[in-house]
PDB file of C-alpha atoms in Angstrom:
ATOM      1  CA  MET A  11     -19.985 -53.889-129.226  1.00  0.00           C
ATOM      2  CA  SER A  12     -20.182 -51.197-131.855  1.00  0.00           C
ATOM      3  CA  SER A  13     -17.091 -50.821-134.081  1.00  0.00           C
ATOM      4  CA  LYS A  14     -17.802 -47.170-134.677  1.00  0.00           C
ATOM      5  CA  LYS A  15     -14.923 -45.075-133.426  1.00  0.00           C
ATOM      6  CA  LYS A  16     -15.677 -42.168-131.101  1.00  0.00           C
ATOM      7  CA  ILE A  17     -13.344 -39.323-130.228  1.00  0.00           C
ATOM      8  CA  GLY A  18     -12.598 -39.346-126.519  1.00  0.00           C
ATOM      9  CA  THR A  19     -11.951 -36.563-123.961  1.00  0.00           C
ATOM     10  CA  ILE A  20      -8.225 -36.451-124.631  1.00  0.00           C
ATOM     11  CA  GLY A  21      -8.874 -36.540-128.350  1.00  0.00           C
ATOM     12  CA  ILE A  22     -11.203 -33.549-128.108  1.00  0.00           C
ATOM     13  CA  ALA A  23      -8.648 -31.601-126.030  1.00  0.00           C
ATOM     14  CA  ARG A  24      -5.895 -32.437-128.482  1.00  0.00           C
ATOM     15  CA  ARG A  25      -7.942 -31.398-131.456  1.00  0.00           C
ATOM     16  CA  CYS A  26      -8.727 -28.075-129.750  1.00  0.00           C
ATOM     17  CA  VAL A  27      -5.005 -27.444-129.114  1.00  0.00           C
ATOM     18  CA  GLN A  28      -4.126 -28.251-132.734  1.00  0.00           C
ATOM     19  CA  LEU A  29      -6.739 -25.865-134.094  1.00  0.00           C
ATOM     20  CA  LEU A  30      -5.858 -23.210-131.468  1.00  0.00           C
ATOM     21  CA  MET A  31      -2.238 -23.224-132.715  1.00  0.00           C
ATOM     22  CA  LEU A  32      -3.358 -22.524-136.271  1.00  0.00           C
ATOM     23  CA  VAL A  33      -5.688 -19.693-135.088  1.00  0.00           C
ATOM     24  CA  LEU A  34      -2.935 -18.280-132.827  1.00  0.00           C
ATOM     25  CA  TYR A  35      -0.657 -17.724-135.818  1.00  0.00           C
ATOM     26  CA  ALA A  36      -3.404 -16.569-138.162  1.00  0.00           C
ATOM     27  CA  LEU A  37      -5.028 -14.062-135.818  1.00  0.00           C
ATOM     28  CA  PRO A  38      -2.211 -11.447-135.858  1.00  0.00           C
ATOM     29  CA  LEU A  39      -2.459 -11.155-139.650  1.00  0.00           C
ATOM     30  CA  ILE A  40      -6.238 -10.662-139.379  1.00  0.00           C
ATOM     31  CA  VAL A  41      -5.965  -8.172-136.522  1.00  0.00           C
ATOM     32  CA  ALA A  42      -3.365  -6.161-138.473  1.00  0.00           C
ATOM     33  CA  GLY A  43      -5.737  -5.968-141.401  1.00  0.00           C
ATOM     34  CA  TRP A  44      -3.679  -8.268-143.584  1.00  0.00           C
ATOM     35  CA  GLY A  45      -5.144 -11.206-145.504  1.00  0.00           C
ATOM     36  CA  LEU A  46      -4.316 -14.863-145.247  1.00  0.00           C
ATOM     37  CA  LEU A  47      -2.695 -17.020-147.961  1.00  0.00           C
ATOM     38  CA  GLY A  48      -0.191 -14.237-148.691  1.00  0.00           C
ATOM     39  CA  GLY A  49      -2.878 -11.712-149.572  1.00  0.00           C
ATOM     40  CA  PHE A  50      -3.178  -8.174-148.287  1.00  0.00           C
ATOM     41  CA  VAL A  51      -6.368  -6.371-147.500  1.00  0.00           C
ATOM     42  CA  GLY A  52      -6.243  -2.589-147.056  1.00  0.00           C
ATOM     43  CA  GLY A  53      -6.072   0.716-148.754  1.00  0.00           C
ATOM     44  CA  GLU A  54      -3.509   3.513-148.872  1.00  0.00           C
ATOM     45  CA  GLU A  55      -3.441   3.960-145.100  1.00  0.00           C
ATOM     46  CA  ALA A  56      -0.478   2.672-143.168  1.00  0.00           C
ATOM     47  CA  ALA A  57      -1.203  -0.829-141.866  1.00  0.00           C
ATOM     48  CA  THR A  58      -0.035  -2.390-138.626  1.00  0.00           C
ATOM     49  CA  THR A  59       2.983  -4.673-139.051  1.00  0.00           C
ATOM     50  CA  PRO A  60       1.992  -8.135-137.668  1.00  0.00           C
ATOM     51  CA  SER A  61       5.508  -8.590-136.278  1.00  0.00           C
ATOM     52  CA  ASP A  62       4.758  -5.676-133.889  1.00  0.00           C
ATOM     53  CA  LEU A  63       1.949  -7.686-132.250  1.00  0.00           C
ATOM     54  CA  PRO A  64       2.384  -9.930-129.186  1.00  0.00           C
ATOM     55  CA  VAL A  65       2.204 -13.146-131.259  1.00  0.00           C
ATOM     56  CA  TRP A  66       3.751 -13.469-134.654  1.00  0.00           C
ATOM     57  CA  GLY A  67       5.289 -16.091-136.935  1.00  0.00           C
ATOM     58  CA  SER A  68       4.793 -19.767-137.774  1.00  0.00           C
ATOM     59  CA  LEU A  69       5.764 -23.135-136.407  1.00  0.00           C
ATOM     60  CA  SER A  70       9.243 -22.720-137.910  1.00  0.00           C
ATOM     61  CA  ALA A  71       9.983 -19.447-136.089  1.00  0.00           C
ATOM     62  CA  SER A  72       7.843 -17.124-134.048  1.00  0.00           C
ATOM     63  CA  SER A  73       7.806 -14.485-131.348  1.00  0.00           C
ATOM     64  CA  ILE A  74       5.365 -14.801-128.440  1.00  0.00           C
ATOM     65  CA  PHE A  75       5.195 -11.824-126.077  1.00  0.00           C
ATOM     66  CA  GLY A  76       8.764 -10.893-126.965  1.00  0.00           C
ATOM     67  CA  ILE A  77      10.147 -14.435-126.551  1.00  0.00           C
ATOM     68  CA  SER A  78      11.750 -15.743-129.706  1.00  0.00           C
ATOM     69  CA  LEU A  79      10.944 -19.405-130.429  1.00  0.00           C
ATOM     70  CA  VAL A  80      12.670 -21.423-133.192  1.00  0.00           C
ATOM     71  CA  ASP A  81      12.277 -24.991-134.430  1.00  0.00           C
ATOM     72  CA  PRO A  82      15.157 -26.850-132.637  1.00  0.00           C
ATOM     73  CA  PHE A  83      15.789 -29.250-135.518  1.00  0.00           C
ATOM     74  CA  ALA A  84      15.941 -26.353-138.009  1.00  0.00           C
ATOM     75  CA  THR A  85      18.377 -24.666-135.692  1.00  0.00           C
ATOM     76  CA  LEU A  86      20.602 -27.776-135.506  1.00  0.00           C
ATOM     77  CA  GLN A  87      20.640 -27.893-139.329  1.00  0.00           C
ATOM     78  CA  THR A  88      21.640 -24.217-139.379  1.00  0.00           C
ATOM     79  CA  ILE A  89      24.445 -24.841-136.845  1.00  0.00           C
ATOM     80  CA  VAL A  90      25.950 -27.799-138.755  1.00  0.00           C
ATOM     81  CA  ALA A  91      25.525 -26.049-142.093  1.00  0.00           C
ATOM     82  CA  SER A  92      27.184 -22.799-140.941  1.00  0.00           C
ATOM     83  CA  LYS A  93      29.773 -24.581-138.714  1.00  0.00           C
ATOM     84  CA  GLN A  94      28.941 -22.043-136.061  1.00  0.00           C
ATOM     85  CA  PHE A  95      26.906 -22.024-132.861  1.00  0.00           C
ATOM     86  CA  ALA A  96      23.882 -20.141-134.205  1.00  0.00           C
ATOM     87  CA  ALA A  97      22.450 -17.301-132.114  1.00  0.00           C
ATOM     88  CA  ALA A  98      19.044 -18.880-132.987  1.00  0.00           C
ATOM     89  CA  MET A  99      19.864 -21.609-130.506  1.00  0.00           C
ATOM     90  CA  VAL A 100      18.662 -19.176-127.838  1.00  0.00           C
ATOM     91  CA  GLY A 101      15.216 -19.322-129.392  1.00  0.00           C
ATOM     92  CA  ALA A 102      15.344 -23.097-129.609  1.00  0.00           C
ATOM     93  CA  LEU A 103      16.226 -23.604-125.935  1.00  0.00           C
ATOM     94  CA  PRO A 104      12.751 -22.861-124.461  1.00  0.00           C
ATOM     95  CA  ILE A 105      11.195 -25.422-126.810  1.00  0.00           C
ATOM     96  CA  LEU A 106      13.872 -27.969-126.013  1.00  0.00           C
ATOM     97  CA  ILE A 107      13.406 -27.521-122.306  1.00  0.00           C
ATOM     98  CA  VAL A 108       9.613 -27.788-122.455  1.00  0.00           C
ATOM     99  CA  TYR A 109       9.546 -30.963-124.553  1.00  0.00           C
ATOM    100  CA  THR A 110      12.414 -32.526-122.620  1.00  0.00           C
ATOM    101  CA  LEU A 111      10.461 -32.075-119.383  1.00  0.00           C
ATOM    102  CA  ILE A 112       7.188 -33.313-120.874  1.00  0.00           C
ATOM    103  CA  ARG A 113       7.975 -35.749-123.694  1.00  0.00           C
ATOM    104  CA  GLY A 114       9.531 -34.932-127.027  1.00  0.00           C
ATOM    105  CA  ARG A 115       6.888 -36.275-129.388  1.00  0.00           C
ATOM    106  CA  ALA A 116       4.104 -34.434-127.579  1.00  0.00           C
ATOM    107  CA  PHE A 117       4.860 -31.885-130.286  1.00  0.00           C
ATOM    108  CA  CYS A 118       3.824 -34.442-132.865  1.00  0.00           C
ATOM    109  CA  GLY A 119       0.637 -35.414-131.090  1.00  0.00           C
ATOM    110  CA  TRP A 120      -0.587 -32.051-129.920  1.00  0.00           C
ATOM    111  CA  ILE A 121       0.933 -29.310-132.135  1.00  0.00           C
ATOM    112  CA  CYS A 122       2.069 -30.639-135.501  1.00  0.00           C
ATOM    113  CA  PRO A 123      -0.441 -29.683-138.237  1.00  0.00           C
ATOM    114  CA  VAL A 124       0.686 -32.576-140.424  1.00  0.00           C
ATOM    115  CA  ASN A 125      -0.600 -34.976-137.781  1.00  0.00           C
ATOM    116  CA  LEU A 126      -3.956 -33.200-137.871  1.00  0.00           C
ATOM    117  CA  VAL A 127      -4.108 -33.640-141.689  1.00  0.00           C
ATOM    118  CA  LEU A 128      -3.078 -37.284-141.494  1.00  0.00           C
ATOM    119  CA  GLU A 129      -5.735 -38.116-138.943  1.00  0.00           C
ATOM    120  CA  PHE A 130      -8.223 -36.865-141.529  1.00  0.00           C
ATOM    121  CA  VAL A 131      -6.441 -39.100-144.092  1.00  0.00           C
ATOM    122  CA  ASP A 132      -6.941 -42.008-141.718  1.00  0.00           C
ATOM    123  CA  TRP A 133     -10.671 -41.265-141.654  1.00  0.00           C
ATOM    124  CA  LEU A 134     -10.784 -40.830-145.457  1.00  0.00           C
ATOM    125  CA  ARG A 135      -8.955 -44.059-146.100  1.00  0.00           C
ATOM    126  CA  ALA A 136     -11.405 -45.951-143.883  1.00  0.00           C
ATOM    127  CA  LYS A 137     -14.379 -44.362-145.679  1.00  0.00           C
ATOM    128  CA  LEU A 138     -12.866 -45.375-149.041  1.00  0.00           C
ATOM    129  CA  GLY A 139     -12.136 -48.834-147.815  1.00  0.00           C
ATOM    130  CA  LEU A 140      -8.497 -48.643-148.747  1.00  0.00           C
ATOM    131  CA  LYS A 141      -6.170 -51.219-147.170  1.00  0.00           C
ATOM    132  CA  VAL A 142      -2.515 -50.345-146.614  1.00  0.00           C
ATOM    133  CA  ALA A 143       0.430 -51.828-144.747  1.00  0.00           C
ATOM    134  CA  GLU A 144       0.491 -51.135-141.051  1.00  0.00           C
ATOM    135  CA  ASN A 145       4.265 -50.849-140.588  1.00  0.00           C
ATOM    136  CA  PRO A 146       6.106 -50.954-143.936  1.00  0.00           C
ATOM    137  CA  ILE A 147       9.251 -49.336-142.453  1.00  0.00           C
ATOM    138  CA  PRO A 148      10.729 -49.769-138.956  1.00  0.00           C
ATOM    139  CA  ARG A 149       9.731 -46.943-136.635  1.00  0.00           C
ATOM    140  CA  LYS A 150      13.315 -46.091-135.686  1.00  0.00           C
ATOM    141  CA  THR A 151      14.176 -45.290-139.313  1.00  0.00           C
ATOM    142  CA  LYS A 152      13.301 -41.626-138.767  1.00  0.00           C
ATOM    143  CA  ILE A 153      16.168 -41.268-136.263  1.00  0.00           C
ATOM    144  CA  PHE A 154      18.589 -42.261-138.992  1.00  0.00           C
ATOM    145  CA  VAL A 155      16.795 -39.917-141.453  1.00  0.00           C
ATOM    146  CA  ALA A 156      17.298 -37.046-139.001  1.00  0.00           C
ATOM    147  CA  ALA A 157      20.950 -37.924-138.497  1.00  0.00           C
ATOM    148  CA  GLY A 158      21.420 -38.192-142.258  1.00  0.00           C
ATOM    149  CA  ILE A 159      19.899 -34.786-142.834  1.00  0.00           C
ATOM    150  CA  LEU A 160      22.234 -33.247-140.251  1.00  0.00           C
ATOM    151  CA  VAL A 161      25.250 -34.837-141.903  1.00  0.00           C
ATOM    152  CA  LEU A 162      24.169 -33.715-145.394  1.00  0.00           C
ATOM    153  CA  SER A 163      23.409 -30.211-144.076  1.00  0.00           C
ATOM    154  CA  ALA A 164      26.966 -30.037-142.737  1.00  0.00           C
ATOM    155  CA  ILE A 165      28.443 -31.226-146.065  1.00  0.00           C
ATOM    156  CA  THR A 166      26.263 -29.000-148.290  1.00  0.00           C
ATOM    157  CA  CYS A 167      26.209 -25.996-145.890  1.00  0.00           C
ATOM    158  CA  VAL A 168      22.461 -25.801-146.406  1.00  0.00           C
ATOM    159  CA  PRO A 169      19.705 -26.750-143.871  1.00  0.00           C
ATOM    160  CA  LEU A 170      18.237 -29.314-146.277  1.00  0.00           C
ATOM    161  CA  PHE A 171      15.037 -30.359-144.611  1.00  0.00           C
ATOM    162  CA  GLU A 172      13.774 -26.808-144.362  1.00  0.00           C
ATOM    163  CA  ALA A 173      13.513 -26.678-148.198  1.00  0.00           C
ATOM    164  CA  VAL A 174      10.868 -29.468-148.157  1.00  0.00           C
ATOM    165  CA  ASN A 175       9.571 -29.310-144.610  1.00  0.00           C
ATOM    166  CA  PRO A 176       5.798 -30.088-144.700  1.00  0.00           C
ATOM    167  CA  ILE A 177       5.335 -29.126-141.044  1.00  0.00           C
ATOM    168  CA  GLY A 178       6.001 -25.431-141.526  1.00  0.00           C
ATOM    169  CA  ALA A 179       4.387 -25.616-144.983  1.00  0.00           C
ATOM    170  CA  LEU A 180       0.841 -25.581-143.639  1.00  0.00           C
ATOM    171  CA  SER A 181       1.257 -22.572-141.416  1.00  0.00           C
ATOM    172  CA  LYS A 182       3.402 -20.710-144.038  1.00  0.00           C
ATOM    173  CA  ALA A 183       0.817 -21.436-146.765  1.00  0.00           C
ATOM    174  CA  LEU A 184      -1.988 -20.199-144.507  1.00  0.00           C
ATOM    175  CA  LEU A 185      -0.168 -17.092-143.417  1.00  0.00           C
ATOM    176  CA  PHE A 186       2.033 -16.151-146.317  1.00  0.00           C
ATOM    177  CA  GLY A 187       0.786 -18.098-149.337  1.00  0.00           C
ATOM    178  CA  SER A 188       4.118 -19.959-149.565  1.00  0.00           C
ATOM    179  CA  VAL A 189       4.091 -23.277-151.420  1.00  0.00           C
ATOM    180  CA  LEU A 190       7.502 -24.343-149.985  1.00  0.00           C
ATOM    181  CA  GLY A 191       6.956 -27.832-148.586  1.00  0.00           C
ATOM    182  CA  VAL A 192       3.388 -28.169-149.876  1.00  0.00           C
ATOM    183  CA  TRP A 193       4.470 -30.681-152.534  1.00  0.00           C
ATOM    184  CA  THR A 194       6.084 -32.802-149.808  1.00  0.00           C
ATOM    185  CA  LEU A 195       2.814 -32.740-147.907  1.00  0.00           C
ATOM    186  CA  LEU A 196       0.907 -33.872-150.990  1.00  0.00           C
ATOM    187  CA  ALA A 197       3.348 -36.749-151.515  1.00  0.00           C
ATOM    188  CA  ILE A 198       2.913 -37.764-147.875  1.00  0.00           C
ATOM    189  CA  ILE A 199      -0.864 -37.823-148.252  1.00  0.00           C
ATOM    190  CA  VAL A 200      -0.641 -40.037-151.330  1.00  0.00           C
ATOM    191  CA  ALA A 201       1.727 -42.392-149.484  1.00  0.00           C
ATOM    192  CA  GLU A 202      -0.637 -42.539-146.514  1.00  0.00           C
ATOM    193  CA  LEU A 203      -3.591 -43.337-148.745  1.00  0.00           C
ATOM    194  CA  PHE A 204      -1.982 -46.081-150.800  1.00  0.00           C
ATOM    195  CA  TRP A 205       1.221 -47.359-149.127  1.00  0.00           C
ATOM    196  CA  GLY A 206       1.333 -47.352-145.351  1.00  0.00           C
ATOM    197  CA  ARG A 207      -0.646 -46.122-142.387  1.00  0.00           C
ATOM    198  CA  ARG A 208       1.113 -43.241-140.584  1.00  0.00           C
ATOM    199  CA  VAL A 209       4.288 -44.082-142.510  1.00  0.00           C
ATOM    200  CA  TRP A 210       5.525 -40.491-142.408  1.00  0.00           C
ATOM    201  CA  CYS A 211       4.939 -39.886-138.739  1.00  0.00           C
ATOM    202  CA  ARG A 212       5.948 -43.350-137.629  1.00  0.00           C
ATOM    203  CA  SER A 213       8.967 -43.944-139.790  1.00  0.00           C
ATOM    204  CA  LEU A 214      10.193 -41.096-141.996  1.00  0.00           C
ATOM    205  CA  CYS A 215       9.741 -37.668-140.453  1.00  0.00           C
ATOM    206  CA  PRO A 216      13.186 -36.341-139.352  1.00  0.00           C
ATOM    207  CA  LEU A 217      11.652 -33.922-136.848  1.00  0.00           C
ATOM    208  CA  GLY A 218       9.763 -36.879-135.370  1.00  0.00           C
ATOM    209  CA  GLY A 219      13.062 -38.750-135.172  1.00  0.00           C
ATOM    210  CA  PHE A 220      14.690 -35.799-133.373  1.00  0.00           C
ATOM    211  CA  TYR A 221      11.798 -35.620-130.859  1.00  0.00           C
ATOM    212  CA  GLN A 222      11.859 -39.444-130.480  1.00  0.00           C
ATOM    213  CA  VAL A 223      15.408 -39.256-129.173  1.00  0.00           C
ATOM    214  CA  LEU A 224      14.417 -36.334-126.901  1.00  0.00           C
ATOM    215  CA  GLY A 225      11.347 -38.250-125.777  1.00  0.00           C
ATOM    216  CA  ALA A 226      13.463 -41.048-124.297  1.00  0.00           C
ATOM    217  CA  VAL A 227      13.278 -38.857-121.164  1.00  0.00           C
ATOM    218  CA  GLY A 228      10.358 -36.810-119.948  1.00  0.00           C
ATOM    219  CA  PHE A 229       8.104 -36.774-116.908  1.00  0.00           C
ATOM    220  CA  VAL A 230       4.756 -37.382-118.592  1.00  0.00           C
ATOM    221  CA  SER A 231       3.848 -40.839-119.833  1.00  0.00           C
ATOM    222  CA  VAL A 232       0.991 -43.194-120.681  1.00  0.00           C
ATOM    223  CA  LYS A 233       0.597 -45.310-117.542  1.00  0.00           C
ATOM    224  CA  ILE A 234      -1.166 -48.611-117.049  1.00  0.00           C
ATOM    225  CA  ASP A 235      -3.124 -50.250-114.252  1.00  0.00           C
ATOM    226  CA  SER A 236      -2.198 -53.869-114.883  1.00  0.00           C
ATOM    227  CA  ASN A 237      -5.019 -55.089-112.639  1.00  0.00           C
ATOM    228  CA  ALA A 238      -7.585 -53.332-114.862  1.00  0.00           C
ATOM    229  CA  CYS A 239      -6.013 -54.314-118.190  1.00  0.00           C
ATOM    230  CA  VAL A 240      -7.805 -57.284-119.847  1.00  0.00           C
ATOM    231  CA  ARG A 241      -5.223 -57.442-122.731  1.00  0.00           C
ATOM    232  CA  CYS A 242      -7.909 -56.961-125.354  1.00  0.00           C
ATOM    233  CA  GLY A 243      -5.530 -55.139-127.748  1.00  0.00           C
ATOM    234  CA  THR A 244      -7.907 -52.226-128.375  1.00  0.00           C
ATOM    235  CA  CYS A 245      -5.243 -49.689-127.425  1.00  0.00           C
ATOM    236  CA  LYS A 246      -2.818 -51.126-130.012  1.00  0.00           C
ATOM    237  CA  LYS A 247      -5.402 -50.748-132.780  1.00  0.00           C
ATOM    238  CA  HIS A 248      -5.784 -47.028-132.063  1.00  0.00           C
ATOM    239  CA  CYS A 249      -2.124 -46.118-131.426  1.00  0.00           C
ATOM    240  CA  LEU A 250      -0.906 -43.401-133.797  1.00  0.00           C
ATOM    241  CA  CYS A 251       2.668 -44.514-133.230  1.00  0.00           C
ATOM    242  CA  ASN A 252       3.819 -48.031-133.780  1.00  0.00           C
ATOM    243  CA  SER A 253       1.703 -50.170-131.479  1.00  0.00           C
ATOM    244  CA  GLU A 254       4.737 -52.180-130.340  1.00  0.00           C
ATOM    245  CA  ILE A 255       5.537 -49.389-127.872  1.00  0.00           C
ATOM    246  CA  LEU A 256       2.579 -50.655-125.765  1.00  0.00           C
ATOM    247  CA  ASP A 257       3.705 -54.253-125.601  1.00  0.00           C
ATOM    248  CA  LYS A 258       5.702 -54.057-122.321  1.00  0.00           C
ATOM    249  CA  CYS A 259       2.779 -52.390-120.564  1.00  0.00           C
ATOM    250  CA  ILE A 260       0.269 -54.946-121.768  1.00  0.00           C
ATOM    251  CA  GLU A 261       2.568 -57.810-120.869  1.00  0.00           C
ATOM    252  CA  GLY A 262       3.037 -56.410-117.345  1.00  0.00           C
ATOM    253  CA  GLN A 263       6.760 -55.658-117.780  1.00  0.00           C
ATOM    254  CA  SER A 264       6.409 -51.898-117.326  1.00  0.00           C
ATOM    255  CA  ALA A 265       4.028 -49.531-115.598  1.00  0.00           C
ATOM    256  CA  ARG A 266       4.398 -46.860-118.293  1.00  0.00           C
ATOM    257  CA  VAL A 267       5.141 -46.498-121.968  1.00  0.00           C
ATOM    258  CA  ALA A 268       8.862 -45.827-121.910  1.00  0.00           C
ATOM    259  CA  ALA A 269       9.535 -45.518-125.629  1.00  0.00           C
ATOM    260  CA  GLY A 270      10.472 -42.047-126.810  1.00  0.00           C
ATOM    261  CA  ASP A 271       8.196 -42.664-129.815  1.00  0.00           C
ATOM    262  CA  CYS A 272       5.053 -42.087-127.740  1.00  0.00           C
ATOM    263  CA  MET A 273       3.431 -38.750-128.677  1.00  0.00           C
ATOM    264  CA  LEU A 274       0.958 -38.698-125.781  1.00  0.00           C
ATOM    265  CA  CYS A 275      -1.936 -38.448-128.275  1.00  0.00           C
ATOM    266  CA  GLY A 276      -4.220 -40.266-125.788  1.00  0.00           C
ATOM    267  CA  LYS A 277      -5.952 -42.411-128.371  1.00  0.00           C
ATOM    268  CA  CYS A 278      -5.003 -45.529-126.468  1.00  0.00           C
ATOM    269  CA  VAL A 279      -6.332 -43.995-123.277  1.00  0.00           C
ATOM    270  CA  ASP A 280      -9.625 -42.885-124.810  1.00  0.00           C
ATOM    271  CA  SER A 281     -10.158 -46.298-126.483  1.00  0.00           C
ATOM    272  CA  CYS A 282      -9.441 -48.506-123.469  1.00  0.00           C
ATOM    273  CA  PRO A 283     -12.736 -50.168-122.460  1.00  0.00           C
ATOM    274  CA  THR A 284     -11.595 -50.798-118.848  1.00  0.00           C
ATOM    275  CA  LYS A 285      -9.902 -47.397-118.271  1.00  0.00           C
ATOM    276  CA  ALA A 286      -6.643 -49.176-117.508  1.00  0.00           C
ATOM    277  CA  LEU A 287      -4.624 -46.488-119.253  1.00  0.00           C
ATOM    278  CA  SER A 288      -4.040 -42.875-118.210  1.00  0.00           C
ATOM    279  CA  ILE A 289      -1.659 -40.032-118.884  1.00  0.00           C
ATOM    280  CA  GLY A 290       0.231 -38.610-115.946  1.00  0.00           C
ATOM    281  CA  PHE A 291       3.513 -37.903-114.132  1.00  0.00           C
ATOM    282  CA  ALA A 292       6.041 -40.743-114.142  1.00  0.00           C
ATOM    283  CA  ILE A 293       9.731 -40.884-113.322  1.00  0.00           C
ATOM    284  CA  PRO A 294      11.560 -41.682-116.592  1.00  0.00           C
ATOM    285  CA  LYS A 295      13.238 -44.940-115.508  1.00  0.00           C
ATOM    286  CA  ASN A 296      14.770 -47.249-118.088  1.00  0.00           C
ATOM    287  CA  PRO A 297      14.317 -44.827-121.028  1.00  0.00           C
ATOM    288  CA  GLU A 298      14.259 -46.310-124.538  1.00  0.00           C
ATOM    289  CA  LEU A 299      13.889 -45.102-128.080  1.00  0.00           C
TER     290      LEU A 299
END
């Protein structure tokens, strides 16, 4: 059997969604006659303001057809920092509802641009023949990182993670030329190349920790046909999360991946040689982190 990895159907769909999100936020600037990377193209004539268009903003905060959407974790930081129930919570609610119904870390697998970059880093590391630790830090560490940031935000009255957030950094750099968070992203890339595989997404990202807790419920899961599973371990080799979340399924103890850590990336499904895995509706029984 060839060891060459091929991107599967779910992988192609996921990549299209990731790129579509970047285009969705960049297009209003182009339509308005503005430039990307914080530039401006135009003459003396009055230019359209991108915020007047149907879609505007970044992954941190945006407006889509008049509906304000705000990063829920950034909103929580603002609430604890200001000691007030922020009005921005209204913008966070639609996002919270969607990811609660689906699965929290679907954001990480399908939307987050950092995950898109780090999948390229995975490919680059393999090409360079670099060997790194698989799980240098426990996967639940990011939950404590998220909790710690909320506590420190409350103490300092500043939403701390937003000052170094690499997730919004990519879209803000593309749209506005901002370098806020870019240095964090560069540090993550170096860590991924030389320290641990997926160490940021698996173990350190506070937003991932927030969505991991939210993902303990959700009606979409990776499901397994135990009769078709040959326990070859291929799915575990491809898992972008910590592969231990697949153990109960492989051992026949559960019909679905219950761990909130699952980001529904579909790499396990695409890689399964017997098609024993699938993504679909499942009642969230016995939820776990």
